[in-house]
Amino acid sequence: MHLSSRVANIKPSPTLSVSKRATELKAQGKPIIDLSLGEPDFDTPESIKQAAILALKQGFTKYTAVEGILPLRQAIVEKFAADNHLNYTPHQILVSTGAKQCLINLMLALLNPEDEMILPAPYWVSYPDMASLAGAKTVVIRTEIEQQFKITASQLKAAITPKTRLVVLNSPSNPTGMAYSKAEMKSIGEVLLRNPDIMIVTDDIYEKIYWKSEPFSNILMACPGLSDRTVIVHGVSKTYAMTGWRIGFAAGPAPLISAMGTIQSQSTSGPCSISQKAALEALTGPQDCVEKMVQTFKERHDYVVGALNKMPGVRCLEGDGTFYAFPSVKEVLARAPQFKSDSLLAEYLLMEANVACVPGEAFGAPGYLRFSFATSMELLNQALDQMASALKRLG
Ligand code: PMP
Ligand code: GLU
């Protein structure tokens, strides 16, 4: 079979692959605890489900406008005004089939072959492969646990070349859980202000799953001067436990949003009509469900980070948000040379501790593992006990 070089250059999403493997092992009867997938374990709140049921009953089951229904785009405009003090009009908003589609629309609309996309690591697994689908090259800026996994202005400056077209920011970050402060964003923004040909995408999908005392800030809130070159990518998957409904949205300069819409019109058309009604309820209805979920994530975070740090050779930072813990296992790897990589250690934990996690290599960060704590305290407890015993057996 002769497939395109485009597809030959990418790999299946590693987070989805690990989770698939865990599901297969479970089906074979292995008692795997799956901490691989970044997906809230809560049910979608009832009022959101009811909005979808009503949409169905009212026959709201046809194609919608490619860019999404106007009331939803208006609700998104209001969300950005209320939460972020950012002003958009509905024609600056595009609703897509998940934040994932927003990102691929953006990269296809913006990147030419040979263009460079700057990506701070650890990064979410799909960004480099999406850039590759657009023919572009990813330039990675490495960060480590010692710098809280955050890039500095001088690291960014050093990575910029005449070919740089796009910079990706994701705060709070998947996989590290770290969020940039407004001052940190400002110093990065100042470098970007001096480079007027560079576009910026800020993936704010974890904005609400955040517990730091300083209010959330993205690059635009820190540097409003970047508004004509910045796209915000967001969605309802994480905030409202709606991963399967597939609704994400992008906000940015009208000509770029329109180009992204053209790509969407030739690939998937508008997102699911019923899900759009559900997303409208999510954004405009009561928000107490979000608070409750975030509080639970924080309790689990405290427990997981504490338990990981008790394991010899494992070091984990306190995160600012998300539902991921991203410990360094470098000392474990140094002590147990049979594990030549974090992937082999993850495999050992899968087979010997029955715990599925994602190796740091998948996020461009060898020497780390990602654990999702979007699962019950009971399972987390069991998983961490089994992991501690399996690591102890290594001596
Ligand atoms: N960005 C980040 C950082 C993510 O973790 C995810 C989770 N899959 C996405 C984007 C995509 O989210 P979705 O397509 O479910 O809206
Ligand atoms: N973003 C989630 C994760 O990182 C979901 C999986 C995916 O879309 O890759 O696990």
PDB file of N, CA, C and O in Angstrom, residues 228-272:
ATOM      1  N   ASP A 228      -3.762  41.062  17.375  1.00  0.00           N
ATOM      2  CA  ASP A 228      -3.980  40.779  15.948  1.00  0.00           C
ATOM      3  C   ASP A 228      -3.136  39.615  15.440  1.00  0.00           C
ATOM      4  O   ASP A 228      -3.155  39.308  14.256  1.00  0.00           O
ATOM      5  N   ARG A 229      -2.420  38.926  16.367  1.00  0.00           N
ATOM      6  CA  ARG A 229      -1.609  37.771  15.930  1.00  0.00           C
ATOM      7  C   ARG A 229      -1.792  36.556  16.836  1.00  0.00           C
ATOM      8  O   ARG A 229      -1.031  35.605  16.791  1.00  0.00           O
ATOM      9  N   THR A 230      -2.795  36.623  17.695  1.00  0.00           N
ATOM     10  CA  THR A 230      -2.963  35.513  18.649  1.00  0.00           C
ATOM     11  C   THR A 230      -4.315  34.826  18.459  1.00  0.00           C
ATOM     12  O   THR A 230      -5.341  35.494  18.308  1.00  0.00           O
ATOM     13  N   VAL A 231      -4.282  33.513  18.498  1.00  0.00           N
ATOM     14  CA  VAL A 231      -5.514  32.729  18.464  1.00  0.00           C
ATOM     15  C   VAL A 231      -5.635  31.985  19.792  1.00  0.00           C
ATOM     16  O   VAL A 231      -4.661  31.358  20.244  1.00  0.00           O
ATOM     17  N   ILE A 232      -6.797  32.068  20.405  1.00  0.00           N
ATOM     18  CA  ILE A 232      -7.051  31.282  21.624  1.00  0.00           C
ATOM     19  C   ILE A 232      -7.798  30.024  21.197  1.00  0.00           C
ATOM     20  O   ILE A 232      -8.779  30.095  20.457  1.00  0.00           O
ATOM     21  N   VAL A 233      -7.306  28.875  21.672  1.00  0.00           N
ATOM     22  CA  VAL A 233      -8.025  27.619  21.442  1.00  0.00           C
ATOM     23  C   VAL A 233      -8.568  27.154  22.793  1.00  0.00           C
ATOM     24  O   VAL A 233      -7.863  27.205  23.813  1.00  0.00           O
ATOM     25  N   HIS A 234      -9.800  26.744  22.800  1.00  0.00           N
ATOM     26  CA  HIS A 234     -10.483  26.415  24.060  1.00  0.00           C
ATOM     27  C   HIS A 234     -11.551  25.370  23.749  1.00  0.00           C
ATOM     28  O   HIS A 234     -11.702  24.965  22.591  1.00  0.00           O
ATOM     29  N   GLY A 235     -12.296  24.975  24.770  1.00  0.00           N
ATOM     30  CA  GLY A 235     -13.360  24.009  24.500  1.00  0.00           C
ATOM     31  C   GLY A 235     -14.085  23.609  25.765  1.00  0.00           C
ATOM     32  O   GLY A 235     -13.762  24.084  26.855  1.00  0.00           O
ATOM     33  N   VAL A 236     -15.056  22.726  25.603  1.00  0.00           N
ATOM     34  CA  VAL A 236     -15.870  22.304  26.751  1.00  0.00           C
ATOM     35  C   VAL A 236     -15.476  20.916  27.273  1.00  0.00           C
ATOM     36  O   VAL A 236     -15.970  20.485  28.313  1.00  0.00           O
ATOM     37  N   SER A 237     -14.575  20.213  26.554  1.00  0.00           N
ATOM     38  CA  SER A 237     -14.247  18.821  26.914  1.00  0.00           C
ATOM     39  C   SER A 237     -13.847  18.666  28.376  1.00  0.00           C
ATOM     40  O   SER A 237     -14.356  17.792  29.084  1.00  0.00           O
ATOM     41  N   LYS A 238     -12.895  19.502  28.807  1.00  0.00           N
ATOM     42  CA  LYS A 238     -12.303  19.305  30.144  1.00  0.00           C
ATOM     43  C   LYS A 238     -13.142  19.984  31.212  1.00  0.00           C
ATOM     44  O   LYS A 238     -13.412  19.403  32.261  1.00  0.00           O
ATOM     45  N   THR A 239     -13.547  21.239  30.947  1.00  0.00           N
ATOM     46  CA  THR A 239     -14.250  22.020  31.980  1.00  0.00           C
ATOM     47  C   THR A 239     -15.565  21.374  32.403  1.00  0.00           C
ATOM     48  O   THR A 239     -15.920  21.394  33.575  1.00  0.00           O
ATOM     49  N   TYR A 240     -16.302  20.840  31.430  1.00  0.00           N
ATOM     50  CA  TYR A 240     -17.651  20.338  31.731  1.00  0.00           C
ATOM     51  C   TYR A 240     -17.757  18.822  31.564  1.00  0.00           C
ATOM     52  O   TYR A 240     -18.866  18.302  31.395  1.00  0.00           O
ATOM     53  N   ALA A 241     -16.631  18.125  31.584  1.00  0.00           N
ATOM     54  CA  ALA A 241     -16.653  16.661  31.419  1.00  0.00           C
ATOM     55  C   ALA A 241     -17.431  16.282  30.160  1.00  0.00           C
ATOM     56  O   ALA A 241     -18.390  15.513  30.198  1.00  0.00           O
ATOM     57  N   MET A 242     -17.030  16.849  29.037  1.00  0.00           N
ATOM     58  CA  MET A 242     -17.766  16.663  27.769  1.00  0.00           C
ATOM     59  C   MET A 242     -16.844  16.173  26.646  1.00  0.00           C
ATOM     60  O   MET A 242     -17.015  16.561  25.489  1.00  0.00           O
ATOM     61  N   THR A 243     -15.890  15.314  26.990  1.00  0.00           N
ATOM     62  CA  THR A 243     -14.907  14.896  25.970  1.00  0.00           C
ATOM     63  C   THR A 243     -15.561  14.254  24.741  1.00  0.00           C
ATOM     64  O   THR A 243     -15.109  14.458  23.621  1.00  0.00           O
ATOM     65  N   GLY A 244     -16.621  13.479  24.961  1.00  0.00           N
ATOM     66  CA  GLY A 244     -17.240  12.765  23.843  1.00  0.00           C
ATOM     67  C   GLY A 244     -18.165  13.617  22.978  1.00  0.00           C
ATOM     68  O   GLY A 244     -18.572  13.197  21.900  1.00  0.00           O
ATOM     69  N   TRP A 245     -18.490  14.802  23.450  1.00  0.00           N
ATOM     70  CA  TRP A 245     -19.438  15.647  22.697  1.00  0.00           C
ATOM     71  C   TRP A 245     -18.733  16.346  21.543  1.00  0.00           C
ATOM     72  O   TRP A 245     -19.366  16.772  20.591  1.00  0.00           O
ATOM     73  N   ARG A 246     -17.439  16.485  21.627  1.00  0.00           N
ATOM     74  CA  ARG A 246     -16.571  17.029  20.595  1.00  0.00           C
ATOM     75  C   ARG A 246     -16.911  18.471  20.218  1.00  0.00           C
ATOM     76  O   ARG A 246     -17.257  18.761  19.069  1.00  0.00           O
ATOM     77  N   ILE A 247     -16.777  19.365  21.175  1.00  0.00           N
ATOM     78  CA  ILE A 247     -16.926  20.790  20.869  1.00  0.00           C
ATOM     79  C   ILE A 247     -15.714  21.559  21.389  1.00  0.00           C
ATOM     80  O   ILE A 247     -15.397  21.525  22.581  1.00  0.00           O
ATOM     81  N   GLY A 248     -15.036  22.248  20.474  1.00  0.00           N
ATOM     82  CA  GLY A 248     -13.962  23.166  20.840  1.00  0.00           C
ATOM     83  C   GLY A 248     -14.219  24.475  20.124  1.00  0.00           C
ATOM     84  O   GLY A 248     -15.078  24.542  19.238  1.00  0.00           O
ATOM     85  N   PHE A 249     -13.499  25.516  20.517  1.00  0.00           N
ATOM     86  CA  PHE A 249     -13.684  26.783  19.797  1.00  0.00           C
ATOM     87  C   PHE A 249     -12.384  27.571  19.753  1.00  0.00           C
ATOM     88  O   PHE A 249     -11.499  27.389  20.590  1.00  0.00           O
ATOM     89  N   ALA A 250     -12.305  28.414  18.707  1.00  0.00           N
ATOM     90  CA  ALA A 250     -11.120  29.260  18.529  1.00  0.00           C
ATOM     91  C   ALA A 250     -11.578  30.697  18.413  1.00  0.00           C
ATOM     92  O   ALA A 250     -12.657  30.975  17.854  1.00  0.00           O
ATOM     93  N   ALA A 251     -10.766  31.622  18.942  1.00  0.00           N
ATOM     94  CA  ALA A 251     -11.048  33.053  18.838  1.00  0.00           C
ATOM     95  C   ALA A 251      -9.787  33.739  18.358  1.00  0.00           C
ATOM     96  O   ALA A 251      -8.693  33.443  18.853  1.00  0.00           O
ATOM     97  N   GLY A 252      -9.924  34.625  17.381  1.00  0.00           N
ATOM     98  CA  GLY A 252      -8.727  35.293  16.886  1.00  0.00           C
ATOM     99  C   GLY A 252      -9.025  36.288  15.798  1.00  0.00           C
ATOM    100  O   GLY A 252     -10.193  36.648  15.568  1.00  0.00           O
ATOM    101  N   PRO A 253      -7.977  36.733  15.095  1.00  0.00           N
ATOM    102  CA  PRO A 253      -8.160  37.717  14.022  1.00  0.00           C
ATOM    103  C   PRO A 253      -9.121  37.173  12.951  1.00  0.00           C
ATOM    104  O   PRO A 253      -8.991  36.018  12.524  1.00  0.00           O
ATOM    105  N   ALA A 254     -10.066  38.023  12.512  1.00  0.00           N
ATOM    106  CA  ALA A 254     -11.131  37.566  11.599  1.00  0.00           C
ATOM    107  C   ALA A 254     -10.607  36.873  10.327  1.00  0.00           C
ATOM    108  O   ALA A 254     -11.140  35.822   9.959  1.00  0.00           O
ATOM    109  N   PRO A 255      -9.571  37.395   9.645  1.00  0.00           N
ATOM    110  CA  PRO A 255      -9.156  36.723   8.398  1.00  0.00           C
ATOM    111  C   PRO A 255      -8.630  35.301   8.638  1.00  0.00           C
ATOM    112  O   PRO A 255      -8.871  34.405   7.829  1.00  0.00           O
ATOM    113  N   LEU A 256      -7.959  35.109   9.754  1.00  0.00           N
ATOM    114  CA  LEU A 256      -7.441  33.773  10.062  1.00  0.00           C
ATOM    115  C   LEU A 256      -8.582  32.830  10.465  1.00  0.00           C
ATOM    116  O   LEU A 256      -8.654  31.670  10.011  1.00  0.00           O
ATOM    117  N   ILE A 257      -9.486  33.325  11.286  1.00  0.00           N
ATOM    118  CA  ILE A 257     -10.643  32.509  11.702  1.00  0.00           C
ATOM    119  C   ILE A 257     -11.459  32.116  10.464  1.00  0.00           C
ATOM    120  O   ILE A 257     -11.911  30.970  10.336  1.00  0.00           O
ATOM    121  N   SER A 258     -11.596  33.048   9.536  1.00  0.00           N
ATOM    122  CA  SER A 258     -12.338  32.763   8.313  1.00  0.00           C
ATOM    123  C   SER A 258     -11.618  31.692   7.479  1.00  0.00           C
ATOM    124  O   SER A 258     -12.251  30.770   6.948  1.00  0.00           O
ATOM    125  N   ALA A 259     -10.292  31.765   7.399  1.00  0.00           N
ATOM    126  CA  ALA A 259      -9.521  30.755   6.650  1.00  0.00           C
ATOM    127  C   ALA A 259      -9.654  29.387   7.312  1.00  0.00           C
ATOM    128  O   ALA A 259      -9.796  28.357   6.635  1.00  0.00           O
ATOM    129  N   MET A 260      -9.641  29.369   8.648  1.00  0.00           N
ATOM    130  CA  MET A 260      -9.820  28.102   9.373  1.00  0.00           C
ATOM    131  C   MET A 260     -11.213  27.532   9.083  1.00  0.00           C
ATOM    132  O   MET A 260     -11.393  26.315   8.923  1.00  0.00           O
ATOM    133  N   GLY A 261     -12.189  28.424   8.966  1.00  0.00           N
ATOM    134  CA  GLY A 261     -13.563  28.008   8.644  1.00  0.00           C
ATOM    135  C   GLY A 261     -13.650  27.425   7.231  1.00  0.00           C
ATOM    136  O   GLY A 261     -14.397  26.471   6.990  1.00  0.00           O
ATOM    137  N   THR A 262     -12.873  27.983   6.307  1.00  0.00           N
ATOM    138  CA  THR A 262     -12.870  27.449   4.939  1.00  0.00           C
ATOM    139  C   THR A 262     -12.347  26.011   4.946  1.00  0.00           C
ATOM    140  O   THR A 262     -12.922  25.125   4.301  1.00  0.00           O
ATOM    141  N   ILE A 263     -11.284  25.777   5.694  1.00  0.00           N
ATOM    142  CA  ILE A 263     -10.747  24.409   5.796  1.00  0.00           C
ATOM    143  C   ILE A 263     -11.801  23.483   6.400  1.00  0.00           C
ATOM    144  O   ILE A 263     -12.066  22.389   5.890  1.00  0.00           O
ATOM    145  N   GLN A 264     -12.435  23.965   7.463  1.00  0.00           N
ATOM    146  CA  GLN A 264     -13.469  23.142   8.122  1.00  0.00           C
ATOM    147  C   GLN A 264     -14.640  22.854   7.152  1.00  0.00           C
ATOM    148  O   GLN A 264     -15.193  21.759   7.156  1.00  0.00           O
ATOM    149  N   SER A 265     -14.982  23.847   6.308  1.00  0.00           N
ATOM    150  CA  SER A 265     -16.116  23.663   5.383  1.00  0.00           C
ATOM    151  C   SER A 265     -15.807  22.582   4.354  1.00  0.00           C
ATOM    152  O   SER A 265     -16.711  21.950   3.812  1.00  0.00           O
ATOM    153  N   GLN A 266     -14.516  22.362   4.090  1.00  0.00           N
ATOM    154  CA  GLN A 266     -14.140  21.342   3.114  1.00  0.00           C
ATOM    155  C   GLN A 266     -13.767  20.013   3.762  1.00  0.00           C
ATOM    156  O   GLN A 266     -13.406  19.069   3.065  1.00  0.00           O
ATOM    157  N   SER A 267     -13.808  19.967   5.099  1.00  0.00           N
ATOM    158  CA  SER A 267     -13.462  18.696   5.743  1.00  0.00           C
ATOM    159  C   SER A 267     -14.635  18.125   6.535  1.00  0.00           C
ATOM    160  O   SER A 267     -15.141  17.050   6.208  1.00  0.00           O
ATOM    161  N   THR A 268     -15.112  18.840   7.535  1.00  0.00           N
ATOM    162  CA  THR A 268     -16.154  18.243   8.398  1.00  0.00           C
ATOM    163  C   THR A 268     -17.456  19.040   8.436  1.00  0.00           C
ATOM    164  O   THR A 268     -18.422  18.586   9.052  1.00  0.00           O
ATOM    165  N   SER A 269     -17.509  20.242   7.864  1.00  0.00           N
ATOM    166  CA  SER A 269     -18.662  21.156   8.007  1.00  0.00           C
ATOM    167  C   SER A 269     -18.809  21.595   9.469  1.00  0.00           C
ATOM    168  O   SER A 269     -17.861  21.482  10.239  1.00  0.00           O
ATOM    169  N   GLY A 270     -19.989  22.030   9.843  1.00  0.00           N
ATOM    170  CA  GLY A 270     -20.188  22.489  11.224  1.00  0.00           C
ATOM    171  C   GLY A 270     -20.121  21.320  12.186  1.00  0.00           C
ATOM    172  O   GLY A 270     -20.360  20.174  11.800  1.00  0.00           O
ATOM    173  N   PRO A 271     -19.801  21.595  13.467  1.00  0.00           N
ATOM    174  CA  PRO A 271     -19.791  20.502  14.454  1.00  0.00           C
ATOM    175  C   PRO A 271     -21.206  19.996  14.751  1.00  0.00           C
ATOM    176  O   PRO A 271     -22.186  20.626  14.353  1.00  0.00           O
ATOM    177  N   CYS A 272     -21.300  18.892  15.459  1.00  0.00           N
ATOM    178  CA  CYS A 272     -22.581  18.221  15.765  1.00  0.00           C
ATOM    179  C   CYS A 272     -23.608  19.224  16.323  1.00  0.00           C
ATOM    180  O   CYS A 272     -23.339  19.926  17.303  1.00  0.00           O
TER     181      CYS A 272
END
